[in-house]
C-alpha cells in the first residue's frame, strides 16, 4: 500500500509540472527586420547637382566653323550604386532660355520659333530609368531625350568619379538637331548650320538631403 501511494504521488507531481510548462508563455522570438528597413539599407544613394562647378555645353558647325554655346540653367538628379547599376537613374532638366553663345543676336536666333522655340518649349529634359555597363566597361545612362516637344531614345556615356565633395559626372554625346525639329523653314538646310550637335557635360554632385 505504501509503494502504491508513493507511485500516485510521483505521477501527480509529473502531471502538475507538465501543466505548468504548457501554461507558461513561450519565449519571444527575435523580431525580424522589416522589409522597409532592409530596402532602406540597400537603396542606392541619391545625388543632386551642386550649386557651382557644373557645365553643359554644345558645339555645332556654322558656316564651316565650329561654334560653341552653353546652357546656364540646368538641374541634375542621379541615383547611383556602382554594384547595382540597374537600380540607378538619371534626370536632367534644362532651361532653354538660358542658352548662351557669347552673342546676344545669335542667342535670340537659336531661342526663336524656327530653332529651339524657347517660348513654346521652355524646358528640355533627359530621363534615364536605368544605368548599364557599356562595351568599354564604362557606364551608360539608358533613357530618352525630350527636346522641342519630340522624345527620342538616347543612350549617353557617363564617367562617374568620386570627389572630396561627392561625385563628378562627365561625358560627351552627339545628336541630330533635325531629329528633334530644331530647324524649321530655311533652317532645315544644313549648308549653313550643320545637323550634328555635340554635347559636353560635367556635373558636380552632392548627396541629397
PDB file of C-alpha atoms in Angstrom:
ATOM      1  CA  UNK A   1       0.000   0.000   0.000  1.00  0.00           C
ATOM      2  CA  UNK A   2       2.828   2.394   0.867  1.00  0.00           C
ATOM      3  CA  UNK A   3       4.501   1.781  -2.542  1.00  0.00           C
ATOM      4  CA  UNK A   4       1.163   2.405  -4.297  1.00  0.00           C
ATOM      5  CA  UNK A   5       0.751   5.786  -2.538  1.00  0.00           C
ATOM      6  CA  UNK A   6       4.321   6.767  -3.465  1.00  0.00           C
ATOM      7  CA  UNK A   7       3.643   5.961  -7.168  1.00  0.00           C
ATOM      8  CA  UNK A   8       0.424   8.010  -7.172  1.00  0.00           C
ATOM      9  CA  UNK A   9       2.204  10.969  -5.588  1.00  0.00           C
ATOM     10  CA  UNK A  10       5.019  10.874  -8.155  1.00  0.00           C
ATOM     11  CA  UNK A  11       2.553  10.653 -11.064  1.00  0.00           C
ATOM     12  CA  UNK A  12       0.593  13.628  -9.721  1.00  0.00           C
ATOM     13  CA  UNK A  13       3.798  15.670  -9.438  1.00  0.00           C
ATOM     14  CA  UNK A  14       4.785  14.886 -13.044  1.00  0.00           C
ATOM     15  CA  UNK A  15       1.292  15.779 -14.330  1.00  0.00           C
ATOM     16  CA  UNK A  16       1.298  19.095 -12.403  1.00  0.00           C
ATOM     17  CA  UNK A  17       4.754  20.008 -13.772  1.00  0.00           C
ATOM     18  CA  UNK A  18       3.655  19.284 -17.331  1.00  0.00           C
ATOM     19  CA  UNK A  19       0.574  21.508 -16.936  1.00  0.00           C
ATOM     20  CA  UNK A  20       2.661  24.400 -15.621  1.00  0.00           C
ATOM     21  CA  UNK A  21       5.048  24.070 -18.559  1.00  0.00           C
ATOM     22  CA  UNK A  22       2.171  24.124 -21.044  1.00  0.00           C
ATOM     23  CA  UNK A  23       0.627  27.208 -19.383  1.00  0.00           C
ATOM     24  CA  UNK A  24       3.903  29.222 -19.391  1.00  0.00           C
ATOM     25  CA  UNK A  25       4.203  31.697 -22.317  1.00  0.00           C
ATOM     26  CA  UNK A  26       6.822  30.837 -24.901  1.00  0.00           C
ATOM     27  CA  UNK A  27       9.946  32.999 -25.009  1.00  0.00           C
ATOM     28  CA  UNK A  28       9.509  35.770 -27.584  1.00  0.00           C
ATOM     29  CA  UNK A  29      11.295  35.272 -30.906  1.00  0.00           C
ATOM     30  CA  UNK A  30      13.699  37.992 -32.077  1.00  0.00           C
ATOM     31  CA  UNK A  31      11.857  40.453 -34.313  1.00  0.00           C
ATOM     32  CA  UNK A  32      12.712  40.094 -37.977  1.00  0.00           C
ATOM     33  CA  UNK A  33      13.919  43.177 -39.823  1.00  0.00           C
ATOM     34  CA  UNK A  34      11.056  44.846 -41.624  1.00  0.00           C
ATOM     35  CA  UNK A  35      11.116  44.796 -45.461  1.00  0.00           C
ATOM     36  CA  UNK A  36      11.189  48.619 -45.428  1.00  0.00           C
ATOM     37  CA  UNK A  37      14.277  48.655 -43.214  1.00  0.00           C
ATOM     38  CA  UNK A  38      16.030  46.106 -45.409  1.00  0.00           C
ATOM     39  CA  UNK A  39      15.175  48.067 -48.530  1.00  0.00           C
ATOM     40  CA  UNK A  40      16.381  51.317 -46.976  1.00  0.00           C
ATOM     41  CA  UNK A  41      19.699  49.733 -46.038  1.00  0.00           C
ATOM     42  CA  UNK A  42      20.308  48.555 -49.621  1.00  0.00           C
ATOM     43  CA  UNK A  43      18.896  51.544 -51.512  1.00  0.00           C
ATOM     44  CA  UNK A  44      21.374  53.293 -53.831  1.00  0.00           C
ATOM     45  CA  UNK A  45      22.469  56.802 -52.903  1.00  0.00           C
ATOM     46  CA  UNK A  46      20.600  59.866 -54.207  1.00  0.00           C
ATOM     47  CA  UNK A  47      22.687  62.733 -55.590  1.00  0.00           C
ATOM     48  CA  UNK A  48      21.763  66.252 -56.731  1.00  0.00           C
ATOM     49  CA  UNK A  49      23.618  68.924 -58.647  1.00  0.00           C
ATOM     50  CA  UNK A  50      25.832  71.150 -56.525  1.00  0.00           C
ATOM     51  CA  UNK A  51      25.212  74.924 -56.637  1.00  0.00           C
ATOM     52  CA  UNK A  52      28.506  75.515 -58.500  1.00  0.00           C
ATOM     53  CA  UNK A  53      31.057  73.632 -60.568  1.00  0.00           C
ATOM     54  CA  UNK A  54      28.860  72.249 -63.376  1.00  0.00           C
ATOM     55  CA  UNK A  55      28.699  72.947 -67.112  1.00  0.00           C
ATOM     56  CA  UNK A  56      26.518  71.897 -70.053  1.00  0.00           C
ATOM     57  CA  UNK A  57      27.978  72.974 -73.392  1.00  0.00           C
ATOM     58  CA  UNK A  58      27.382  72.186 -77.051  1.00  0.00           C
ATOM     59  CA  UNK A  59      29.336  72.505 -80.294  1.00  0.00           C
ATOM     60  CA  UNK A  60      27.861  72.864 -83.771  1.00  0.00           C
ATOM     61  CA  UNK A  61      29.101  73.698 -87.229  1.00  0.00           C
ATOM     62  CA  UNK A  62      28.110  77.117 -88.557  1.00  0.00           C
ATOM     63  CA  UNK A  63      29.298  78.264 -91.984  1.00  0.00           C
ATOM     64  CA  UNK A  64      32.111  75.720 -91.900  1.00  0.00           C
ATOM     65  CA  UNK A  65      33.436  76.740 -88.488  1.00  0.00           C
ATOM     66  CA  UNK A  66      32.888  75.197 -85.060  1.00  0.00           C
ATOM     67  CA  UNK A  67      30.680  77.340 -82.836  1.00  0.00           C
ATOM     68  CA  UNK A  68      30.157  76.800 -79.137  1.00  0.00           C
ATOM     69  CA  UNK A  69      27.432  77.566 -76.659  1.00  0.00           C
ATOM     70  CA  UNK A  70      26.149  76.554 -73.250  1.00  0.00           C
ATOM     71  CA  UNK A  71      23.052  76.379 -71.100  1.00  0.00           C
ATOM     72  CA  UNK A  72      23.487  78.323 -67.880  1.00  0.00           C
ATOM     73  CA  UNK A  73      20.499  76.860 -66.037  1.00  0.00           C
ATOM     74  CA  UNK A  74      20.006  73.124 -65.630  1.00  0.00           C
ATOM     75  CA  UNK A  75      19.406  70.662 -62.809  1.00  0.00           C
ATOM     76  CA  UNK A  76      20.589  67.078 -62.377  1.00  0.00           C
ATOM     77  CA  UNK A  77      19.474  64.183 -60.169  1.00  0.00           C
ATOM     78  CA  UNK A  78      21.328  60.882 -60.033  1.00  0.00           C
ATOM     79  CA  UNK A  79      20.575  57.613 -58.235  1.00  0.00           C
ATOM     80  CA  UNK A  80      23.720  55.536 -58.314  1.00  0.00           C
ATOM     81  CA  UNK A  81      25.168  52.346 -56.870  1.00  0.00           C
ATOM     82  CA  UNK A  82      28.173  51.008 -58.761  1.00  0.00           C
ATOM     83  CA  UNK A  83      27.302  47.478 -57.590  1.00  0.00           C
ATOM     84  CA  UNK A  84      23.692  47.695 -58.801  1.00  0.00           C
ATOM     85  CA  UNK A  85      23.589  49.850 -61.923  1.00  0.00           C
ATOM     86  CA  UNK A  86      20.129  48.670 -62.984  1.00  0.00           C
ATOM     87  CA  UNK A  87      18.683  50.308 -59.853  1.00  0.00           C
ATOM     88  CA  UNK A  88      20.129  53.667 -60.869  1.00  0.00           C
ATOM     89  CA  UNK A  89      18.585  56.564 -62.770  1.00  0.00           C
ATOM     90  CA  UNK A  90      19.443  59.974 -64.172  1.00  0.00           C
ATOM     91  CA  UNK A  91      17.272  63.056 -64.667  1.00  0.00           C
ATOM     92  CA  UNK A  92      18.406  66.319 -66.248  1.00  0.00           C
ATOM     93  CA  UNK A  93      16.197  69.374 -66.864  1.00  0.00           C
ATOM     94  CA  UNK A  94      17.475  72.246 -68.987  1.00  0.00           C
ATOM     95  CA  UNK A  95      16.055  75.762 -69.246  1.00  0.00           C
ATOM     96  CA  UNK A  96      16.297  76.530 -72.976  1.00  0.00           C
ATOM     97  CA  UNK A  97      16.044  80.281 -72.405  1.00  0.00           C
ATOM     98  CA  UNK A  98      19.397  80.182 -70.590  1.00  0.00           C
ATOM     99  CA  UNK A  99      21.244  79.492 -73.868  1.00  0.00           C
ATOM    100  CA  UNK A 100      24.467  81.482 -74.214  1.00  0.00           C
ATOM    101  CA  UNK A 101      26.759  81.628 -77.265  1.00  0.00           C
ATOM    102  CA  UNK A 102      28.550  84.849 -76.265  1.00  0.00           C
ATOM    103  CA  UNK A 103      26.495  86.678 -78.910  1.00  0.00           C
ATOM    104  CA  UNK A 104      23.104  88.128 -77.991  1.00  0.00           C
ATOM    105  CA  UNK A 105      21.793  88.197 -81.569  1.00  0.00           C
ATOM    106  CA  UNK A 106      22.701  84.567 -82.080  1.00  0.00           C
ATOM    107  CA  UNK A 107      21.192  83.648 -78.693  1.00  0.00           C
ATOM    108  CA  UNK A 108      17.881  85.156 -79.765  1.00  0.00           C
ATOM    109  CA  UNK A 109      18.061  83.418 -83.136  1.00  0.00           C
ATOM    110  CA  UNK A 110      18.656  79.992 -81.545  1.00  0.00           C
ATOM    111  CA  UNK A 111      15.888  80.515 -78.983  1.00  0.00           C
ATOM    112  CA  UNK A 112      13.495  81.641 -81.735  1.00  0.00           C
ATOM    113  CA  UNK A 113      10.493  79.790 -83.172  1.00  0.00           C
ATOM    114  CA  UNK A 114      12.392  78.229 -86.107  1.00  0.00           C
ATOM    115  CA  UNK A 115      15.057  76.647 -83.908  1.00  0.00           C
ATOM    116  CA  UNK A 116      14.620  75.794 -80.189  1.00  0.00           C
ATOM    117  CA  UNK A 117      11.365  77.781 -79.835  1.00  0.00           C
ATOM    118  CA  UNK A 118      12.059  78.502 -76.176  1.00  0.00           C
ATOM    119  CA  UNK A 119       8.718  80.271 -75.636  1.00  0.00           C
ATOM    120  CA  UNK A 120       6.678  77.215 -76.623  1.00  0.00           C
ATOM    121  CA  UNK A 121       9.119  74.613 -75.291  1.00  0.00           C
ATOM    122  CA  UNK A 122      10.936  76.261 -72.363  1.00  0.00           C
ATOM    123  CA  UNK A 123      12.352  73.036 -70.934  1.00  0.00           C
ATOM    124  CA  UNK A 124      14.287  70.117 -72.372  1.00  0.00           C
ATOM    125  CA  UNK A 125      14.729  67.001 -70.283  1.00  0.00           C
ATOM    126  CA  UNK A 126      16.626  63.745 -70.284  1.00  0.00           C
ATOM    127  CA  UNK A 127      15.276  60.867 -68.205  1.00  0.00           C
ATOM    128  CA  UNK A 128      17.030  57.501 -67.852  1.00  0.00           C
ATOM    129  CA  UNK A 129      15.353  54.918 -65.647  1.00  0.00           C
ATOM    130  CA  UNK A 130      18.349  52.615 -65.624  1.00  0.00           C
ATOM    131  CA  UNK A 131      22.136  52.619 -65.915  1.00  0.00           C
ATOM    132  CA  UNK A 132      24.119  49.870 -67.645  1.00  0.00           C
ATOM    133  CA  UNK A 133      27.646  48.773 -68.488  1.00  0.00           C
ATOM    134  CA  UNK A 134      28.776  49.657 -71.999  1.00  0.00           C
ATOM    135  CA  UNK A 135      31.100  47.799 -74.369  1.00  0.00           C
ATOM    136  CA  UNK A 136      34.198  49.537 -72.997  1.00  0.00           C
ATOM    137  CA  UNK A 137      33.389  48.670 -69.378  1.00  0.00           C
ATOM    138  CA  UNK A 138      32.115  52.159 -68.568  1.00  0.00           C
ATOM    139  CA  UNK A 139      28.622  53.249 -67.583  1.00  0.00           C
ATOM    140  CA  UNK A 140      25.786  54.381 -69.858  1.00  0.00           C
ATOM    141  CA  UNK A 141      22.518  56.062 -68.974  1.00  0.00           C
ATOM    142  CA  UNK A 142      19.722  54.408 -70.952  1.00  0.00           C
ATOM    143  CA  UNK A 143      16.888  56.841 -71.441  1.00  0.00           C
ATOM    144  CA  UNK A 144      15.011  59.368 -73.546  1.00  0.00           C
ATOM    145  CA  UNK A 145      15.677  62.970 -74.512  1.00  0.00           C
ATOM    146  CA  UNK A 146      12.730  65.321 -74.958  1.00  0.00           C
ATOM    147  CA  UNK A 147      13.605  68.449 -76.921  1.00  0.00           C
ATOM    148  CA  UNK A 148      11.248  70.876 -78.638  1.00  0.00           C
ATOM    149  CA  UNK A 149       8.352  68.526 -77.859  1.00  0.00           C
ATOM    150  CA  UNK A 150       9.986  65.499 -79.528  1.00  0.00           C
ATOM    151  CA  UNK A 151      11.064  62.467 -77.471  1.00  0.00           C
ATOM    152  CA  UNK A 152      13.674  60.001 -78.713  1.00  0.00           C
ATOM    153  CA  UNK A 153      15.739  57.203 -77.196  1.00  0.00           C
ATOM    154  CA  UNK A 154      19.230  58.297 -76.256  1.00  0.00           C
ATOM    155  CA  UNK A 155      21.970  56.312 -74.570  1.00  0.00           C
ATOM    156  CA  UNK A 156      24.730  58.508 -73.178  1.00  0.00           C
ATOM    157  CA  UNK A 157      28.107  57.614 -71.648  1.00  0.00           C
ATOM    158  CA  UNK A 158      28.837  58.655 -68.073  1.00  0.00           C
ATOM    159  CA  UNK A 159      32.181  58.960 -66.392  1.00  0.00           C
ATOM    160  CA  UNK A 160      31.486  58.942 -62.656  1.00  0.00           C
ATOM    161  CA  UNK A 161      34.317  59.644 -60.227  1.00  0.00           C
ATOM    162  CA  UNK A 162      34.488  60.315 -56.505  1.00  0.00           C
ATOM    163  CA  UNK A 163      35.472  63.793 -55.352  1.00  0.00           C
ATOM    164  CA  UNK A 164      36.089  65.353 -51.966  1.00  0.00           C
ATOM    165  CA  UNK A 165      32.565  66.841 -52.052  1.00  0.00           C
ATOM    166  CA  UNK A 166      30.716  63.893 -53.621  1.00  0.00           C
ATOM    167  CA  UNK A 167      30.707  62.794 -57.256  1.00  0.00           C
ATOM    168  CA  UNK A 168      31.565  64.248 -60.645  1.00  0.00           C
ATOM    169  CA  UNK A 169      29.622  63.068 -63.682  1.00  0.00           C
ATOM    170  CA  UNK A 170      31.029  63.884 -67.122  1.00  0.00           C
ATOM    171  CA  UNK A 171      30.938  62.811 -70.746  1.00  0.00           C
ATOM    172  CA  UNK A 172      30.096  63.703 -74.328  1.00  0.00           C
ATOM    173  CA  UNK A 173      27.461  62.610 -76.817  1.00  0.00           C
ATOM    174  CA  UNK A 174      26.006  63.803 -80.122  1.00  0.00           C
ATOM    175  CA  UNK A 175      22.510  64.246 -81.505  1.00  0.00           C
ATOM    176  CA  UNK A 176      20.983  65.314 -84.824  1.00  0.00           C
ATOM    177  CA  UNK A 177      19.136  68.602 -84.345  1.00  0.00           C
ATOM    178  CA  UNK A 178      16.690  67.879 -87.166  1.00  0.00           C
ATOM    179  CA  UNK A 179      15.588  64.661 -85.388  1.00  0.00           C
ATOM    180  CA  UNK A 180      14.047  66.978 -82.781  1.00  0.00           C
ATOM    181  CA  UNK A 181      12.690  69.599 -85.159  1.00  0.00           C
ATOM    182  CA  UNK A 182      15.369  72.138 -84.245  1.00  0.00           C
ATOM    183  CA  UNK A 183      15.357  73.780 -87.644  1.00  0.00           C
ATOM    184  CA  UNK A 184      12.181  74.855 -89.401  1.00  0.00           C
ATOM    185  CA  UNK A 185      11.778  76.624 -92.732  1.00  0.00           C
ATOM    186  CA  UNK A 186      15.138  77.714 -94.136  1.00  0.00           C
ATOM    187  CA  UNK A 187      16.877  76.267 -91.065  1.00  0.00           C
ATOM    188  CA  UNK A 188      16.156  72.713 -92.253  1.00  0.00           C
ATOM    189  CA  UNK A 189      19.038  73.145 -94.658  1.00  0.00           C
ATOM    190  CA  UNK A 190      22.397  72.005 -93.288  1.00  0.00           C
ATOM    191  CA  UNK A 191      24.700  74.032 -95.540  1.00  0.00           C
ATOM    192  CA  UNK A 192      24.707  76.951 -93.081  1.00  0.00           C
ATOM    193  CA  UNK A 193      24.198  75.158 -89.753  1.00  0.00           C
ATOM    194  CA  UNK A 194      25.221  71.506 -89.502  1.00  0.00           C
ATOM    195  CA  UNK A 195      22.809  68.786 -88.394  1.00  0.00           C
ATOM    196  CA  UNK A 196      25.056  67.195 -85.779  1.00  0.00           C
ATOM    197  CA  UNK A 197      25.385  68.855 -82.387  1.00  0.00           C
ATOM    198  CA  UNK A 198      27.943  67.611 -79.876  1.00  0.00           C
ATOM    199  CA  UNK A 199      27.007  67.920 -76.208  1.00  0.00           C
ATOM    200  CA  UNK A 200      29.540  68.018 -73.394  1.00  0.00           C
ATOM    201  CA  UNK A 201      28.611  67.778 -69.718  1.00  0.00           C
ATOM    202  CA  UNK A 202      30.446  67.978 -66.416  1.00  0.00           C
ATOM    203  CA  UNK A 203      28.297  67.954 -63.299  1.00  0.00           C
ATOM    204  CA  UNK A 204      29.322  68.272 -59.661  1.00  0.00           C
ATOM    205  CA  UNK A 205      27.014  66.222 -57.412  1.00  0.00           C
ATOM    206  CA  UNK A 206      26.434  66.159 -53.672  1.00  0.00           C
ATOM    207  CA  UNK A 207      24.397  63.793 -51.507  1.00  0.00           C
ATOM    208  CA  UNK A 208      20.697  64.678 -51.466  1.00  0.00           C
ATOM    209  CA  UNK A 209      19.442  65.763 -48.031  1.00  0.00           C
TER     210      UNK A 209
END
